[in-house]
Short mmCIF file of C-alpha atoms in Angstrom, two decimals:
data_model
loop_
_atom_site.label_atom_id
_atom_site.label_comp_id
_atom_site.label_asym_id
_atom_site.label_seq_id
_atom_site.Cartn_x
_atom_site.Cartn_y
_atom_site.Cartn_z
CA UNK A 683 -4.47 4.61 14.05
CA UNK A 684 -7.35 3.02 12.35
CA UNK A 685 -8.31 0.08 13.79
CA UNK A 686 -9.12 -2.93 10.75
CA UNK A 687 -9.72 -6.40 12.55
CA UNK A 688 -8.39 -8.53 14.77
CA UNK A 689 -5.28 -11.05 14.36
CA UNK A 690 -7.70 -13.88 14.62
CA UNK A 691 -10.46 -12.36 11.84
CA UNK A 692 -7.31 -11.58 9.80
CA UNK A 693 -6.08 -15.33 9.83
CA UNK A 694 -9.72 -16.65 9.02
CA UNK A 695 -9.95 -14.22 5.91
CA UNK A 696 -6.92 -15.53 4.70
CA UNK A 697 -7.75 -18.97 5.13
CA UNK A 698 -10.97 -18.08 3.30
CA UNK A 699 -8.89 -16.95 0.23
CA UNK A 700 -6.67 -19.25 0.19
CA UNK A 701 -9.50 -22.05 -0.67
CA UNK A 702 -11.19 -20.37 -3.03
CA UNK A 703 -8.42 -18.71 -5.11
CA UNK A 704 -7.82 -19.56 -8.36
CA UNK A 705 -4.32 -18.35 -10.44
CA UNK A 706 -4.31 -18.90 -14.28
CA UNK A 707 -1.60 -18.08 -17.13
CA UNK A 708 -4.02 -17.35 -20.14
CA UNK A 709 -2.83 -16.04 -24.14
CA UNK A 710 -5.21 -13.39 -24.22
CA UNK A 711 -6.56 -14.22 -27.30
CA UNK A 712 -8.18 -16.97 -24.97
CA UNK A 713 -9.76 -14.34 -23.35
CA UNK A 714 -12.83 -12.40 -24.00
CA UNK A 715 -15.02 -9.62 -22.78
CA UNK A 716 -18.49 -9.38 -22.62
CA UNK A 717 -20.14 -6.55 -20.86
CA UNK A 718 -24.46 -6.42 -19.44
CA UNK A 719 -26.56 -4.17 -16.98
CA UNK A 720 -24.63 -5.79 -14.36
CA UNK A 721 -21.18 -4.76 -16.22
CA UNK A 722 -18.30 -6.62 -17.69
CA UNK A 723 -17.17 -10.44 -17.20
CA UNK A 724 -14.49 -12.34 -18.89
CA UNK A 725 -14.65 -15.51 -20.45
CA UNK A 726 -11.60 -17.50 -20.28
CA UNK A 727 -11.24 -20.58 -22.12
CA UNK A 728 -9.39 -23.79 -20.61
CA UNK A 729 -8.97 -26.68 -21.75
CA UNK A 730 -12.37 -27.29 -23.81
CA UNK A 731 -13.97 -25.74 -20.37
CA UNK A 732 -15.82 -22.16 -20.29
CA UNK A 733 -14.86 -20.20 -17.36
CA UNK A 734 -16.62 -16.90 -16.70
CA UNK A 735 -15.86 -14.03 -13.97
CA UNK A 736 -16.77 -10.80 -13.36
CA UNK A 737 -13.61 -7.91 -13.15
CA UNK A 738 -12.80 -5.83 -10.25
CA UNK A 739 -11.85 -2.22 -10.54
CA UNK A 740 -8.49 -2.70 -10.02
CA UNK A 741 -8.48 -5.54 -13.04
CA UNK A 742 -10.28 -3.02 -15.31
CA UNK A 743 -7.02 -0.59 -14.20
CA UNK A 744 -4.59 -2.96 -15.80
CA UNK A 745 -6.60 -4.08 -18.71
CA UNK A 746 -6.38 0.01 -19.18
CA UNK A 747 -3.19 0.39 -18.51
CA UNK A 748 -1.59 -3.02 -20.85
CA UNK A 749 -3.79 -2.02 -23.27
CA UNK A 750 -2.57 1.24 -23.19
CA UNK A 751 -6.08 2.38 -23.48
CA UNK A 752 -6.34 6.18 -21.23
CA UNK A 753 -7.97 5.58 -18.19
CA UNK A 754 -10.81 8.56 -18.46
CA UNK A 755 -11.46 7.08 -21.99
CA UNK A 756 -11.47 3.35 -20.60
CA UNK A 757 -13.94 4.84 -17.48
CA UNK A 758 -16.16 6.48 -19.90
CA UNK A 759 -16.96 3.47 -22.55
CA UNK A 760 -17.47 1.42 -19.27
CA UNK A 761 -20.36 3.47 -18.06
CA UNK A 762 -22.03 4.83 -20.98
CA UNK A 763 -20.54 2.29 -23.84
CA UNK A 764 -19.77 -0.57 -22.57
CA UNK A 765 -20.43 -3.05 -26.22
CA UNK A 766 -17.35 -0.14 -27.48
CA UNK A 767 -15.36 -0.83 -24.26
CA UNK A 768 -15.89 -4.93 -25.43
CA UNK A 769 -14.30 -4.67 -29.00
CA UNK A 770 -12.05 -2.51 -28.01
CA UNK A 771 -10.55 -5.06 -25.56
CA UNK A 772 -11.21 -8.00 -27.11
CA UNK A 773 -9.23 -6.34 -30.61
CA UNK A 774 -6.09 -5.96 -28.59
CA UNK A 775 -6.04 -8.81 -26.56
CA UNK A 776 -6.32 -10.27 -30.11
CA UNK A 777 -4.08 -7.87 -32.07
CA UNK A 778 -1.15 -8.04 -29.76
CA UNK A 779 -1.28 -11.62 -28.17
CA UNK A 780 0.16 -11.99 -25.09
CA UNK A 781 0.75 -14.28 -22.17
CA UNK A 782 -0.97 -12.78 -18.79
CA UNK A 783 -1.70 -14.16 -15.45
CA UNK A 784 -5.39 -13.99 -14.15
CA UNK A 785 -5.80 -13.73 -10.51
CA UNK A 786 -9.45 -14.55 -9.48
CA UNK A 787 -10.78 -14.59 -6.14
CA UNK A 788 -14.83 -14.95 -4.92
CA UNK A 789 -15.74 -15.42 -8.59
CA UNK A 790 -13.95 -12.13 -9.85
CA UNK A 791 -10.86 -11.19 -11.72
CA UNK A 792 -8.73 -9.62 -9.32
CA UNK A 793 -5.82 -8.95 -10.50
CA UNK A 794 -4.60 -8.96 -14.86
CA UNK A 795 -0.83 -9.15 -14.45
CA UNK A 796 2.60 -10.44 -16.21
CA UNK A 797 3.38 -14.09 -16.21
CA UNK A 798 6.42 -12.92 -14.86
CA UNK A 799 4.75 -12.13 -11.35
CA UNK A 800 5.92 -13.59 -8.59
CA UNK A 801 2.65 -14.80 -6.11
CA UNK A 802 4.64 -13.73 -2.67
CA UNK A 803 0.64 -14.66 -0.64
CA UNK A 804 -0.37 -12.64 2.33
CA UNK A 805 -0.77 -16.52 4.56
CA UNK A 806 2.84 -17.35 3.70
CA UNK A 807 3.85 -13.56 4.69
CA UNK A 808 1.77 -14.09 7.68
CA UNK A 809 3.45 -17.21 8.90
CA UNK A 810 6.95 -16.59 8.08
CA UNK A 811 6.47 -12.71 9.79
CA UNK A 812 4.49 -13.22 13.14
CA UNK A 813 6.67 -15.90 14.60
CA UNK A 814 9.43 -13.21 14.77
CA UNK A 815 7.24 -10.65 15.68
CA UNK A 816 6.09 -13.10 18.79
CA UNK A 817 9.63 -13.01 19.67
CA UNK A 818 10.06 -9.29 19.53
CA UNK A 819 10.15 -8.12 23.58
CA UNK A 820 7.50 -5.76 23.61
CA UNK A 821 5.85 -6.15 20.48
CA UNK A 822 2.01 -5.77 19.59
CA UNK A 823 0.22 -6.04 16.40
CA UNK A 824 -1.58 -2.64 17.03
CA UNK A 825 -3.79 -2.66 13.99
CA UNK A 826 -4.07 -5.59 11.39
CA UNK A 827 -6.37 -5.84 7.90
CA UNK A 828 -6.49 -7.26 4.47
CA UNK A 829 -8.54 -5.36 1.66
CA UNK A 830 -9.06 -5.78 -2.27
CA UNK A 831 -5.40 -4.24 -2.64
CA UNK A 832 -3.44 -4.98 0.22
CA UNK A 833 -2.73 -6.60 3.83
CA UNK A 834 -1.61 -4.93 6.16
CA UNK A 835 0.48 -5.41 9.64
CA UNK A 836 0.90 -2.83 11.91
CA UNK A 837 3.06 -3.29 14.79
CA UNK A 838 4.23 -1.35 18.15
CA UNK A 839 7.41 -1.83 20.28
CA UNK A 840 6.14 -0.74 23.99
CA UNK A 841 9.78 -0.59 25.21
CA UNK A 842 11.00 1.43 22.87
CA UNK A 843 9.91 5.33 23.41
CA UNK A 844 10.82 8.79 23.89
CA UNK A 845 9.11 12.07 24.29
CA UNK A 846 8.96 15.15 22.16
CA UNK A 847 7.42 17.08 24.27
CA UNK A 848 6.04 17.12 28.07
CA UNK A 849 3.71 14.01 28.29
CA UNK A 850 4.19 13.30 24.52
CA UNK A 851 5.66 9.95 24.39
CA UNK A 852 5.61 8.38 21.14
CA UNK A 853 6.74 4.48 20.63
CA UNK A 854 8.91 3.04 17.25
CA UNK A 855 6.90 0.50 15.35
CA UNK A 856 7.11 -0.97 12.16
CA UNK A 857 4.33 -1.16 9.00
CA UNK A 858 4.37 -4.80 7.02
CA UNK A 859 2.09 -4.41 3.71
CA UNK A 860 1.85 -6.58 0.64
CA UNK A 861 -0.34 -6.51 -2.40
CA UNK A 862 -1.39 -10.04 -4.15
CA UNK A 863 -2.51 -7.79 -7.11
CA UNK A 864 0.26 -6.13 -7.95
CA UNK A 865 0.01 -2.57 -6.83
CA UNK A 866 3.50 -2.35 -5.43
CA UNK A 867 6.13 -4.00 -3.53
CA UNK A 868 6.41 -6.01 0.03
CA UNK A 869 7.42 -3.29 1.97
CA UNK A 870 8.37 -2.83 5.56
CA UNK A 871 8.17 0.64 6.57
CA UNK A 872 8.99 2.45 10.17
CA UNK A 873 6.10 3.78 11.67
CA UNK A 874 5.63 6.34 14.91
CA UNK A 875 2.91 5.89 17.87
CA UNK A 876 1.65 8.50 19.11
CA UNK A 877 0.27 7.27 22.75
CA UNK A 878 -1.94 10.81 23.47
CA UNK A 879 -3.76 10.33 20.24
CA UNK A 880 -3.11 6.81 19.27
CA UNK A 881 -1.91 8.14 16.00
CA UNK A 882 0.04 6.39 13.36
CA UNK A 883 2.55 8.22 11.18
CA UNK A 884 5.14 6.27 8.72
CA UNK A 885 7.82 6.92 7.59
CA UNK A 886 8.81 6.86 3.88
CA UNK A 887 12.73 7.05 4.89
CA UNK A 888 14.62 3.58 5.54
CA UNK A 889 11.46 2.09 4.27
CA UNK A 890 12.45 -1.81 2.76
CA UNK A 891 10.58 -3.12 -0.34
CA UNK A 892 11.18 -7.23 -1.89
CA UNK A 893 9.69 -7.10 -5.44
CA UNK A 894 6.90 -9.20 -6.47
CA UNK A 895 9.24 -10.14 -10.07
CA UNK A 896 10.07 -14.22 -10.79
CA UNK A 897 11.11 -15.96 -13.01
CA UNK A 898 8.28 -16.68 -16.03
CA UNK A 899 6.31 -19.31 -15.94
CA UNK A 900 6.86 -21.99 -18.28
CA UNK A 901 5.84 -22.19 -21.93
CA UNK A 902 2.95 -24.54 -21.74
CA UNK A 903 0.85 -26.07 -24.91
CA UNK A 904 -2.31 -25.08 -23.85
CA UNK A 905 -4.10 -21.37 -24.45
CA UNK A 906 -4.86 -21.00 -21.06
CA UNK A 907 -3.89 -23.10 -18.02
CA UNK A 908 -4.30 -23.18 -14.11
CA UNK A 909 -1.48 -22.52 -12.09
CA UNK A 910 -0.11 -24.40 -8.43
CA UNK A 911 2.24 -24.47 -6.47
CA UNK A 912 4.73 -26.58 -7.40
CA UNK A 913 8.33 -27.44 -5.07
CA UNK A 914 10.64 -25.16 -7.10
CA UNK A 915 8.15 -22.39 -6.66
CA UNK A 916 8.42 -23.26 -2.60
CA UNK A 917 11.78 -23.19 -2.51
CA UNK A 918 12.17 -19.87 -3.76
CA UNK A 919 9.58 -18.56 -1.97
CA UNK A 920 11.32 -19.74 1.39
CA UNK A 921 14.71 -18.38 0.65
CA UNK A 922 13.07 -15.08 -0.34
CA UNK A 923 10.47 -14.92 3.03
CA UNK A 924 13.91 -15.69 5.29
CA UNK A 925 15.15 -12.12 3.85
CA UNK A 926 11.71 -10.45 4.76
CA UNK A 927 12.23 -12.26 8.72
CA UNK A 928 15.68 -10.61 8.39
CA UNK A 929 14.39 -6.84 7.56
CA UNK A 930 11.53 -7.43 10.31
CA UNK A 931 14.06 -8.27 12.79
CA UNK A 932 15.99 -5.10 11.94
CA UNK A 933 12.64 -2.75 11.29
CA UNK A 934 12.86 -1.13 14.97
CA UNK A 935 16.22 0.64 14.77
CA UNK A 936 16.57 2.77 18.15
CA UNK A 937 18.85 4.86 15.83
CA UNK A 938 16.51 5.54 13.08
CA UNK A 939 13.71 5.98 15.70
CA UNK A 940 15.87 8.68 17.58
CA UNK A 941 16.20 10.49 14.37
CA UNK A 942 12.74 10.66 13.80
CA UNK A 943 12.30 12.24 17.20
CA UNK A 944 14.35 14.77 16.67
CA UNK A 945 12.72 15.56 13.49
CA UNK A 946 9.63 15.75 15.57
CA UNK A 947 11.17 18.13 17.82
CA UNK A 948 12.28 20.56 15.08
CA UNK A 949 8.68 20.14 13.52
CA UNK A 950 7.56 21.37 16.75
CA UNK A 951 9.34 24.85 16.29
CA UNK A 952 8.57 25.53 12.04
CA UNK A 953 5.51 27.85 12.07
CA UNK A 954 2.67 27.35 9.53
CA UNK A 955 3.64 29.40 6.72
CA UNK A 956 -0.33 30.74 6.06
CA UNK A 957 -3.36 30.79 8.11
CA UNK A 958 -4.41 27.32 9.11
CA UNK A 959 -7.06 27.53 6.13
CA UNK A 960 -4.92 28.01 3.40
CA UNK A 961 -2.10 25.74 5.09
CA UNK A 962 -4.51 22.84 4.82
CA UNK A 963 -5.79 24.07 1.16
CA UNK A 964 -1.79 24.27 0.04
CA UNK A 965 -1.61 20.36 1.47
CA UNK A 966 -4.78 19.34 0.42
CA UNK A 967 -3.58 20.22 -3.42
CA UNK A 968 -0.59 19.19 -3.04
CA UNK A 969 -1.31 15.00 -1.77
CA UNK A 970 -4.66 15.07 -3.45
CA UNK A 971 -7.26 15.01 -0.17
CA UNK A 972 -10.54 15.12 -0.96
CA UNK A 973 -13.44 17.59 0.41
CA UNK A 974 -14.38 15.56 3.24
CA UNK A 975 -10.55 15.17 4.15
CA UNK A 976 -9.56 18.64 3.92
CA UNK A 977 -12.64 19.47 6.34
CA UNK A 978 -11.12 16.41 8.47
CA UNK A 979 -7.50 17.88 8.91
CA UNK A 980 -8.66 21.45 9.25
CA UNK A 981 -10.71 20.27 12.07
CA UNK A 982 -8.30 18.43 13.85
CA UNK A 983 -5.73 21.55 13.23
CA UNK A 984 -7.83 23.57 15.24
CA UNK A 985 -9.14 21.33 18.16
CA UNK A 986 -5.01 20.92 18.39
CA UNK A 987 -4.63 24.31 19.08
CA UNK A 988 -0.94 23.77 17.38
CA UNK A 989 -0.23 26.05 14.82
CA UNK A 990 3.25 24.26 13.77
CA UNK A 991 4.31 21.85 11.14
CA UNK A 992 3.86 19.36 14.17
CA UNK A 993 0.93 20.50 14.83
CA UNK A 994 -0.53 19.92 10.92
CA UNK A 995 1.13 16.52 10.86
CA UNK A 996 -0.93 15.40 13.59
CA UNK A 997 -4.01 16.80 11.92
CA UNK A 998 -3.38 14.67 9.15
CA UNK A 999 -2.66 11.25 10.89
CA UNK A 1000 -5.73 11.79 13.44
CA UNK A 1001 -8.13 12.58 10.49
CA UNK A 1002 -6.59 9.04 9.12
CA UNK A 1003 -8.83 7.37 11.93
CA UNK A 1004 -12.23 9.01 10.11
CA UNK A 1005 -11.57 7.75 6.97
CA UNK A 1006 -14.03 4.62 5.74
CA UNK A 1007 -11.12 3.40 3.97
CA UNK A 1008 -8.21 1.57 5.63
CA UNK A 1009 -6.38 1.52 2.25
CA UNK A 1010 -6.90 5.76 2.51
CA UNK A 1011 -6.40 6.04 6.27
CA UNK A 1012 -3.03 4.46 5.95
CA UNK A 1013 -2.25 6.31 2.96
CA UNK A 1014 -3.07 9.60 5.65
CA UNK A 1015 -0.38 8.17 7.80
CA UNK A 1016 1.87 7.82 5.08
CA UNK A 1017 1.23 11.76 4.74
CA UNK A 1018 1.73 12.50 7.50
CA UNK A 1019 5.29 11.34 7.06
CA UNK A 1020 5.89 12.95 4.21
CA UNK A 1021 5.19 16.15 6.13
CA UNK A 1022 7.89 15.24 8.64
CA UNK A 1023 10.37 14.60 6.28
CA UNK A 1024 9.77 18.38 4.34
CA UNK A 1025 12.58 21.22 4.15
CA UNK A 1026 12.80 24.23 6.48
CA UNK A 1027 11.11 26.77 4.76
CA UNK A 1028 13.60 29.58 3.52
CA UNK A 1029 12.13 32.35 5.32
CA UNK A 1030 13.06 30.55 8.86
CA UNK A 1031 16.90 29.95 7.63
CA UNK A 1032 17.59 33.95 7.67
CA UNK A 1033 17.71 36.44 10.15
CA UNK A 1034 18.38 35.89 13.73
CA UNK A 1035 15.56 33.37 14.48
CA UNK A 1036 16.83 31.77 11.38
CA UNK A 1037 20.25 30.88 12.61
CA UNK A 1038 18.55 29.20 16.08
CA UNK A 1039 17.12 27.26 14.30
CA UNK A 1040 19.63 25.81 11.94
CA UNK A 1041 21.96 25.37 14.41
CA UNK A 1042 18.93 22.83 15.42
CA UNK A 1043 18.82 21.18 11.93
CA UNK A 1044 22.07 21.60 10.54
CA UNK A 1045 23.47 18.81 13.11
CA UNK A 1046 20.52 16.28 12.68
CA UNK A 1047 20.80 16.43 8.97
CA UNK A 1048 24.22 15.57 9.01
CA UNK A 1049 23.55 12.53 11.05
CA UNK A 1050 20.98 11.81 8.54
CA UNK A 1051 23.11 11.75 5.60
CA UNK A 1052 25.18 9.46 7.66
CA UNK A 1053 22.27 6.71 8.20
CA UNK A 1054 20.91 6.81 4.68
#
């Protein structure tokens, strides 16, 4: 599992944010783009004042995206047009007026979303989540980090672990991620630790997700105004964060964790369908790794020496620790689950061999359809 930084680091950081962030609701046609040899900023215009900021990439997404603008087209104007890439956004934010919140953070736009988002911050998240996870027996925040898209807490139940295979324990955890810019839901996902490796892999089934949707923020007379925090806003926020304590509390399930065990088990006895080289080419096309990823997992495959769907999900989540990118490296774990969760192949269904080993599934996905 990649490591990000510490507990303490991660509480600074978001203390950090917290005092400089600024939230607005803005009509767009109080908004404009201007673009230089150091790229685009927006004006915004409150209240007689001139505000200007420069726009993150993931801003510059969903200015694509609203504007319905296609993304290559939006990419190219911004490198080698960028006065075309101007009028074309400052025509639409004029042609179809809108109301749009403006998340800004360090002097840039970070975020261009409805009014209708709900802020659900990563400091409340943090205080209303590790108090329970403190009372967890057992319980370690194994890896912890916040980047441009989301936070991230991942934590490890010591007392709760199994083996699938001779020295192979593996312990249930949990994975806590939220986005302040609106690229997806709170979730609370199950995760696997692998002690041999210290790999990560989670699990996409009995994952829980709280949507970032309120109610919209009030009609107001100005063009463009800041937003706070007001009570009402508080109060909702607290009934909605004692929901999130209740699904921590619940995210180790010793039920759901067995499950996954035996689903590593039965990973441990599907072949590779091809040589490892075109297994990892196959899986490279199919979740979109890059060059220096696909040279990653095939590397691991081999120093594993295991030639079985167990085998390749373990490539995957111990290339996760190489990647630069937390965001990526936990998006390798995530993978890796995927893998875990795939059909039998056909071929091992018939035929002698074929029966052994659905007498080995057939039983465990029954009990699954009984969980879900």
């Amino acid at each position: 599992m990649k490591q990000g930084r510490t507990l303490q680091e991660l509480g600074q950081e978001l203390q950090r944010q917290r005092s400089l962030r600024k939230d607005f609701v803005a009509d767009t046609r109080s908004l404009e783009m201007e673009s230089d040899e150091k790229g685009a900023r927006m004006r915004l215009f409150l209240e007689d004042k001139e505000h200007e900021f420069r726009i993150s990439d993931i801003a510059h997404q969903q200015i694509a995206s609203r504007l319905q603008i296609p993304s290559r087209y939006y990419q190219k104007m911004r490198m080698e047009y960028p006065t075309l890439l101007d009028e074309n956004v400052n025509s639409w934010f004029s042609k179809a007026p809108e109301r749009r919140m403006v998340r800004v953070l360090d002097g840039r736009i970070r975020a261009f979303l409805s009014d209708r988002y709900r802020r659900l911050d990563n400091l409340e998240l943090c205080a209303a989540v590790l108090p329970i996870i403190k009372d967890m027996k057992g319980a370690d925040i194994e890896s912890c980090e916040v980047t441009d898209a989301h936070m991230y807490l991942k934590v490890v139940n010591r007392k709760l672990k199994a083996e699938v295979g001779v020295g192979d324990v593996v312990q249930a955890g949990f994975c806590i991620s939220n986005s302040e810019v609106g690229l997806g839901s709170l979730k609370v996902e199950p995760l696997i630790f692998r002690l041999v490796c210290k790999n990560g892999l989670i699990l996409k089934d009995y994952s829980q997700k709280r949507y970032h949707v309120g109610r919209q923020v009030n009609v107001d007379e100005d063009a463009a105004y800041e937003l706070y925090s007001d009570e009402t806003l508080q109060q909702d926020d607290k009934a909605f964060f004692m929901k999130v304590q209740d699904t921590v509390r619940c995210a180790v399930d010793e039920a759901r964790f067995m499950l996954a065990v035996g689903k590593m088990k039965e990973a441990m006895q599907i072949p590779l369908e091809h040589d490892p080289v075109q297994e990892v080419e196959q899986l490279a096309d199919k979740f979109m790794l890059n060059q220096n990823e696909r040279g990653d997992v095939l590397r691991q495959l081999f120093m594993g020496r295991d030639n079985s769907r167990y085998g390749l999900l373990n490539a995957v989540t111990a290339s996760s620790q190489l990647s630069d990118s937390y965001e990526r490296a936990t998006e390798l774990e995530r993978i890796g689950g995927e893998i875990l969760a795939m059909s039998v192949p056909r071929r091992l269904l018939n035929g002698a061999a074929g029966q052994t080993e659905m007498r080995n599934v057939t039983p465990m996905r029954k009990h699954r359809l009984v969980m879900a």
